[in-house]
């Protein structure tokens, strides 16, 4: 970043996929974001935001949640208002989980998954999960508070084979940079 940059202030994570074929159980993907304290940026998350939850201060919200991929446009959308996030937080890690009901699923069985992370009209990352086809979940990037207080984004898709509860605890152990 150059000296004139204000860093990333507000980002949107969007996820879409095609519905399962007729007669097959629905495919349910979920976006999850976890915050990490400056005092322990690679430790346990301070809190996680996912379906049915939001951050205590309202800075991270899931705006759209699909259980089957049948929505128009983006099926899941999460907003991260990083410029409003308390200064005690140094990292926000974002991931995608495939719900494992009624059977185990990996990204290879999800029809046309697509991820887009933006700040305004700027695309920060885009992916189709082709590099993690055997995974049941994926870390998709991290936002890091720099020494100046601005936020930077590190893209990357890291596959995991954990259940949803375990994934939210281990997804922040990955180092993107």
PDB file of C-alpha atoms in Angstrom:
ATOM      1  CA  UNK A   1       0.000   0.000   0.000  1.00  0.00           C
ATOM      2  CA  UNK A   2       1.186   3.497  -0.672  1.00  0.00           C
ATOM      3  CA  UNK A   3       1.222   6.326   1.872  1.00  0.00           C
ATOM      4  CA  UNK A   4      -2.090   7.722   0.619  1.00  0.00           C
ATOM      5  CA  UNK A   5      -4.054   4.522   1.134  1.00  0.00           C
ATOM      6  CA  UNK A   6      -6.755   4.421   3.768  1.00  0.00           C
ATOM      7  CA  UNK A   7      -6.638   0.624   3.744  1.00  0.00           C
ATOM      8  CA  UNK A   8      -9.680  -1.570   3.464  1.00  0.00           C
ATOM      9  CA  UNK A   9     -12.579  -0.044   5.330  1.00  0.00           C
ATOM     10  CA  UNK A  10     -15.623  -2.159   4.450  1.00  0.00           C
ATOM     11  CA  UNK A  11     -15.525  -5.494   2.623  1.00  0.00           C
ATOM     12  CA  UNK A  12     -18.150  -7.880   1.322  1.00  0.00           C
ATOM     13  CA  UNK A  13     -17.769 -11.645   1.029  1.00  0.00           C
ATOM     14  CA  UNK A  14     -20.211 -13.262  -1.396  1.00  0.00           C
ATOM     15  CA  UNK A  15     -20.734 -16.943  -2.136  1.00  0.00           C
ATOM     16  CA  UNK A  16     -22.933 -18.740  -4.644  1.00  0.00           C
ATOM     17  CA  UNK A  17     -23.462 -22.250  -5.946  1.00  0.00           C
ATOM     18  CA  UNK A  18     -25.977 -24.138  -8.016  1.00  0.00           C
ATOM     19  CA  UNK A  19     -28.691 -26.185  -6.283  1.00  0.00           C
ATOM     20  CA  UNK A  20     -28.350 -29.959  -6.021  1.00  0.00           C
ATOM     21  CA  UNK A  21     -29.960 -31.989  -8.815  1.00  0.00           C
ATOM     22  CA  UNK A  22     -33.582 -33.070  -8.348  1.00  0.00           C
ATOM     23  CA  UNK A  23     -33.903 -35.936  -5.900  1.00  0.00           C
ATOM     24  CA  UNK A  24     -30.590 -35.127  -4.163  1.00  0.00           C
ATOM     25  CA  UNK A  25     -30.284 -33.565  -0.700  1.00  0.00           C
ATOM     26  CA  UNK A  26     -29.682 -29.785  -0.776  1.00  0.00           C
ATOM     27  CA  UNK A  27     -26.146 -28.440  -0.634  1.00  0.00           C
ATOM     28  CA  UNK A  28     -25.622 -25.889   2.154  1.00  0.00           C
ATOM     29  CA  UNK A  29     -22.504 -23.713   2.215  1.00  0.00           C
ATOM     30  CA  UNK A  30     -21.891 -21.137   4.937  1.00  0.00           C
ATOM     31  CA  UNK A  31     -19.570 -18.158   5.290  1.00  0.00           C
ATOM     32  CA  UNK A  32     -17.859 -17.811   8.665  1.00  0.00           C
ATOM     33  CA  UNK A  33     -15.639 -14.981   9.931  1.00  0.00           C
ATOM     34  CA  UNK A  34     -13.523 -15.148  13.078  1.00  0.00           C
ATOM     35  CA  UNK A  35     -11.853 -12.251  14.877  1.00  0.00           C
ATOM     36  CA  UNK A  36      -8.490 -12.492  16.640  1.00  0.00           C
ATOM     37  CA  UNK A  37      -7.100 -10.245  19.342  1.00  0.00           C
ATOM     38  CA  UNK A  38      -3.900  -8.271  18.796  1.00  0.00           C
ATOM     39  CA  UNK A  39      -2.536  -9.928  21.945  1.00  0.00           C
ATOM     40  CA  UNK A  40      -2.982 -13.423  20.395  1.00  0.00           C
ATOM     41  CA  UNK A  41      -3.484 -13.051  16.611  1.00  0.00           C
ATOM     42  CA  UNK A  42      -2.992 -16.785  15.871  1.00  0.00           C
ATOM     43  CA  UNK A  43      -4.636 -18.181  18.983  1.00  0.00           C
ATOM     44  CA  UNK A  44      -8.287 -18.951  19.601  1.00  0.00           C
ATOM     45  CA  UNK A  45     -10.827 -16.618  17.974  1.00  0.00           C
ATOM     46  CA  UNK A  46     -12.329 -13.905  20.174  1.00  0.00           C
ATOM     47  CA  UNK A  47     -15.645 -14.655  18.439  1.00  0.00           C
ATOM     48  CA  UNK A  48     -16.991 -16.092  15.207  1.00  0.00           C
ATOM     49  CA  UNK A  49     -19.832 -14.861  13.001  1.00  0.00           C
ATOM     50  CA  UNK A  50     -21.878 -17.303  10.919  1.00  0.00           C
ATOM     51  CA  UNK A  51     -25.513 -18.173  10.177  1.00  0.00           C
ATOM     52  CA  UNK A  52     -27.790 -17.114  13.006  1.00  0.00           C
ATOM     53  CA  UNK A  53     -25.170 -14.869  14.622  1.00  0.00           C
ATOM     54  CA  UNK A  54     -23.482 -11.479  14.282  1.00  0.00           C
ATOM     55  CA  UNK A  55     -20.601  -9.715  15.931  1.00  0.00           C
ATOM     56  CA  UNK A  56     -21.303  -8.226  19.381  1.00  0.00           C
ATOM     57  CA  UNK A  57     -20.793  -4.694  18.014  1.00  0.00           C
ATOM     58  CA  UNK A  58     -22.586  -5.236  14.686  1.00  0.00           C
ATOM     59  CA  UNK A  59     -19.457  -4.719  12.556  1.00  0.00           C
ATOM     60  CA  UNK A  60     -19.648  -8.175  10.921  1.00  0.00           C
ATOM     61  CA  UNK A  61     -23.040  -9.329   9.684  1.00  0.00           C
ATOM     62  CA  UNK A  62     -24.354 -12.120   7.510  1.00  0.00           C
ATOM     63  CA  UNK A  63     -26.826 -10.357   5.237  1.00  0.00           C
ATOM     64  CA  UNK A  64     -27.999 -13.327   3.226  1.00  0.00           C
ATOM     65  CA  UNK A  65     -28.052 -17.039   4.121  1.00  0.00           C
ATOM     66  CA  UNK A  66     -29.085 -19.846   1.791  1.00  0.00           C
ATOM     67  CA  UNK A  67     -29.560 -23.471   2.777  1.00  0.00           C
ATOM     68  CA  UNK A  68     -29.793 -24.777  -0.801  1.00  0.00           C
ATOM     69  CA  UNK A  69     -28.220 -22.415  -3.374  1.00  0.00           C
ATOM     70  CA  UNK A  70     -31.594 -21.571  -4.941  1.00  0.00           C
ATOM     71  CA  UNK A  71     -31.292 -17.811  -4.570  1.00  0.00           C
ATOM     72  CA  UNK A  72     -30.855 -15.324  -7.389  1.00  0.00           C
ATOM     73  CA  UNK A  73     -27.326 -13.950  -7.631  1.00  0.00           C
ATOM     74  CA  UNK A  74     -25.184 -14.448  -4.573  1.00  0.00           C
ATOM     75  CA  UNK A  75     -26.620 -16.994  -2.106  1.00  0.00           C
ATOM     76  CA  UNK A  76     -24.604 -15.957   0.975  1.00  0.00           C
ATOM     77  CA  UNK A  77     -23.336 -12.420   1.653  1.00  0.00           C
ATOM     78  CA  UNK A  78     -21.360 -11.171   4.659  1.00  0.00           C
ATOM     79  CA  UNK A  79     -20.349  -7.566   5.334  1.00  0.00           C
ATOM     80  CA  UNK A  80     -17.258  -6.692   7.366  1.00  0.00           C
ATOM     81  CA  UNK A  81     -17.065  -3.074   8.561  1.00  0.00           C
ATOM     82  CA  UNK A  82     -13.377  -3.168   9.414  1.00  0.00           C
ATOM     83  CA  UNK A  83     -13.060   0.573   9.981  1.00  0.00           C
ATOM     84  CA  UNK A  84     -15.518   0.245  12.896  1.00  0.00           C
ATOM     85  CA  UNK A  85     -13.923  -2.860  14.448  1.00  0.00           C
ATOM     86  CA  UNK A  86     -12.422  -2.207  17.884  1.00  0.00           C
ATOM     87  CA  UNK A  87      -8.646  -1.651  17.919  1.00  0.00           C
ATOM     88  CA  UNK A  88      -8.055  -4.694  20.142  1.00  0.00           C
ATOM     89  CA  UNK A  89      -8.705  -6.922  17.096  1.00  0.00           C
ATOM     90  CA  UNK A  90      -5.757  -7.494  14.745  1.00  0.00           C
ATOM     91  CA  UNK A  91      -7.097 -10.136  12.338  1.00  0.00           C
ATOM     92  CA  UNK A  92     -10.345 -11.284  10.785  1.00  0.00           C
ATOM     93  CA  UNK A  93     -10.181 -14.642   9.017  1.00  0.00           C
ATOM     94  CA  UNK A  94     -12.936 -15.637   6.591  1.00  0.00           C
ATOM     95  CA  UNK A  95     -13.845 -19.193   5.627  1.00  0.00           C
ATOM     96  CA  UNK A  96     -16.484 -21.288   3.894  1.00  0.00           C
ATOM     97  CA  UNK A  97     -17.966 -24.447   5.384  1.00  0.00           C
ATOM     98  CA  UNK A  98     -19.965 -27.173   3.644  1.00  0.00           C
ATOM     99  CA  UNK A  99     -22.644 -28.408   6.032  1.00  0.00           C
ATOM    100  CA  UNK A 100     -22.279 -32.158   6.437  1.00  0.00           C
ATOM    101  CA  UNK A 101     -25.972 -33.125   6.497  1.00  0.00           C
ATOM    102  CA  UNK A 102     -27.100 -35.746   5.652  1.00  0.00           C
ATOM    103  CA  UNK A 103     -23.736 -37.108   4.431  1.00  0.00           C
ATOM    104  CA  UNK A 104     -20.107 -36.002   4.144  1.00  0.00           C
ATOM    105  CA  UNK A 105     -19.502 -33.588   1.240  1.00  0.00           C
ATOM    106  CA  UNK A 106     -16.459 -31.953  -0.273  1.00  0.00           C
ATOM    107  CA  UNK A 107     -16.126 -29.105  -2.777  1.00  0.00           C
ATOM    108  CA  UNK A 108     -15.926 -31.602  -5.653  1.00  0.00           C
ATOM    109  CA  UNK A 109     -19.630 -32.384  -5.064  1.00  0.00           C
ATOM    110  CA  UNK A 110     -20.746 -28.723  -4.973  1.00  0.00           C
ATOM    111  CA  UNK A 111     -22.122 -27.527  -8.314  1.00  0.00           C
ATOM    112  CA  UNK A 112     -20.438 -24.353  -9.614  1.00  0.00           C
ATOM    113  CA  UNK A 113     -19.270 -22.806  -6.330  1.00  0.00           C
ATOM    114  CA  UNK A 114     -18.009 -19.249  -6.637  1.00  0.00           C
ATOM    115  CA  UNK A 115     -16.531 -16.834  -4.119  1.00  0.00           C
ATOM    116  CA  UNK A 116     -15.982 -13.101  -4.471  1.00  0.00           C
ATOM    117  CA  UNK A 117     -14.488 -10.713  -1.910  1.00  0.00           C
ATOM    118  CA  UNK A 118     -14.847  -7.019  -2.686  1.00  0.00           C
ATOM    119  CA  UNK A 119     -14.305  -3.584  -1.286  1.00  0.00           C
ATOM    120  CA  UNK A 120     -16.796  -1.350  -3.060  1.00  0.00           C
ATOM    121  CA  UNK A 121     -16.314  -2.080  -6.761  1.00  0.00           C
ATOM    122  CA  UNK A 122     -12.795  -3.461  -6.311  1.00  0.00           C
ATOM    123  CA  UNK A 123     -12.511  -7.245  -6.420  1.00  0.00           C
ATOM    124  CA  UNK A 124      -9.983  -8.375  -3.797  1.00  0.00           C
ATOM    125  CA  UNK A 125     -10.340 -12.111  -4.499  1.00  0.00           C
ATOM    126  CA  UNK A 126     -12.340 -14.499  -6.630  1.00  0.00           C
ATOM    127  CA  UNK A 127     -12.224 -18.303  -6.630  1.00  0.00           C
ATOM    128  CA  UNK A 128     -14.137 -21.452  -7.615  1.00  0.00           C
ATOM    129  CA  UNK A 129     -12.596 -23.779  -4.950  1.00  0.00           C
ATOM    130  CA  UNK A 130     -10.934 -25.827  -7.724  1.00  0.00           C
ATOM    131  CA  UNK A 131      -7.723 -26.037  -5.693  1.00  0.00           C
ATOM    132  CA  UNK A 132      -9.416 -27.606  -2.640  1.00  0.00           C
ATOM    133  CA  UNK A 133     -11.822 -30.127  -4.188  1.00  0.00           C
ATOM    134  CA  UNK A 134     -11.228 -32.746  -1.442  1.00  0.00           C
ATOM    135  CA  UNK A 135     -11.865 -30.265   1.399  1.00  0.00           C
ATOM    136  CA  UNK A 136     -15.028 -29.916   3.492  1.00  0.00           C
ATOM    137  CA  UNK A 137     -14.169 -26.310   4.416  1.00  0.00           C
ATOM    138  CA  UNK A 138     -11.770 -23.613   3.245  1.00  0.00           C
ATOM    139  CA  UNK A 139     -10.121 -20.540   4.659  1.00  0.00           C
ATOM    140  CA  UNK A 140     -10.536 -17.939   1.919  1.00  0.00           C
ATOM    141  CA  UNK A 141      -8.526 -14.979   3.215  1.00  0.00           C
ATOM    142  CA  UNK A 142      -7.602 -12.783   6.105  1.00  0.00           C
ATOM    143  CA  UNK A 143      -7.854  -9.111   6.904  1.00  0.00           C
ATOM    144  CA  UNK A 144      -4.933  -7.834   8.984  1.00  0.00           C
ATOM    145  CA  UNK A 145      -4.672  -4.557  10.874  1.00  0.00           C
ATOM    146  CA  UNK A 146      -1.356  -2.929  10.019  1.00  0.00           C
ATOM    147  CA  UNK A 147       0.765  -0.893  12.440  1.00  0.00           C
ATOM    148  CA  UNK A 148      -0.796   2.313  11.129  1.00  0.00           C
ATOM    149  CA  UNK A 149      -4.262   1.008  12.039  1.00  0.00           C
ATOM    150  CA  UNK A 150      -5.339   0.403   8.428  1.00  0.00           C
ATOM    151  CA  UNK A 151      -6.537  -2.978   7.225  1.00  0.00           C
ATOM    152  CA  UNK A 152      -4.867  -5.067   4.512  1.00  0.00           C
ATOM    153  CA  UNK A 153      -6.177  -8.207   2.792  1.00  0.00           C
ATOM    154  CA  UNK A 154      -4.284 -11.445   2.184  1.00  0.00           C
ATOM    155  CA  UNK A 155      -6.006 -13.743  -0.297  1.00  0.00           C
ATOM    156  CA  UNK A 156      -5.633 -17.489  -0.523  1.00  0.00           C
ATOM    157  CA  UNK A 157      -7.696 -20.642  -0.410  1.00  0.00           C
ATOM    158  CA  UNK A 158      -6.623 -23.171   2.228  1.00  0.00           C
ATOM    159  CA  UNK A 159      -8.574 -26.434   2.400  1.00  0.00           C
ATOM    160  CA  UNK A 160      -9.573 -28.144   5.639  1.00  0.00           C
ATOM    161  CA  UNK A 161     -11.246 -31.450   6.346  1.00  0.00           C
ATOM    162  CA  UNK A 162     -12.742 -30.509   9.693  1.00  0.00           C
ATOM    163  CA  UNK A 163     -16.311 -30.508  10.886  1.00  0.00           C
ATOM    164  CA  UNK A 164     -17.916 -27.038  11.155  1.00  0.00           C
ATOM    165  CA  UNK A 165     -17.376 -26.667  14.913  1.00  0.00           C
ATOM    166  CA  UNK A 166     -13.691 -27.616  14.687  1.00  0.00           C
ATOM    167  CA  UNK A 167     -13.085 -25.517  11.571  1.00  0.00           C
ATOM    168  CA  UNK A 168     -14.094 -22.258  13.262  1.00  0.00           C
ATOM    169  CA  UNK A 169     -11.485 -22.986  15.960  1.00  0.00           C
ATOM    170  CA  UNK A 170      -8.578 -23.902  13.644  1.00  0.00           C
ATOM    171  CA  UNK A 171      -9.110 -21.701  10.582  1.00  0.00           C
ATOM    172  CA  UNK A 172      -7.105 -18.835  12.070  1.00  0.00           C
ATOM    173  CA  UNK A 173      -3.986 -20.954  12.584  1.00  0.00           C
ATOM    174  CA  UNK A 174      -3.131 -20.548   8.867  1.00  0.00           C
ATOM    175  CA  UNK A 175      -0.624 -17.820   7.980  1.00  0.00           C
ATOM    176  CA  UNK A 176      -1.420 -16.162   4.650  1.00  0.00           C
ATOM    177  CA  UNK A 177       1.662 -13.983   4.341  1.00  0.00           C
TER     178      UNK A 177
END
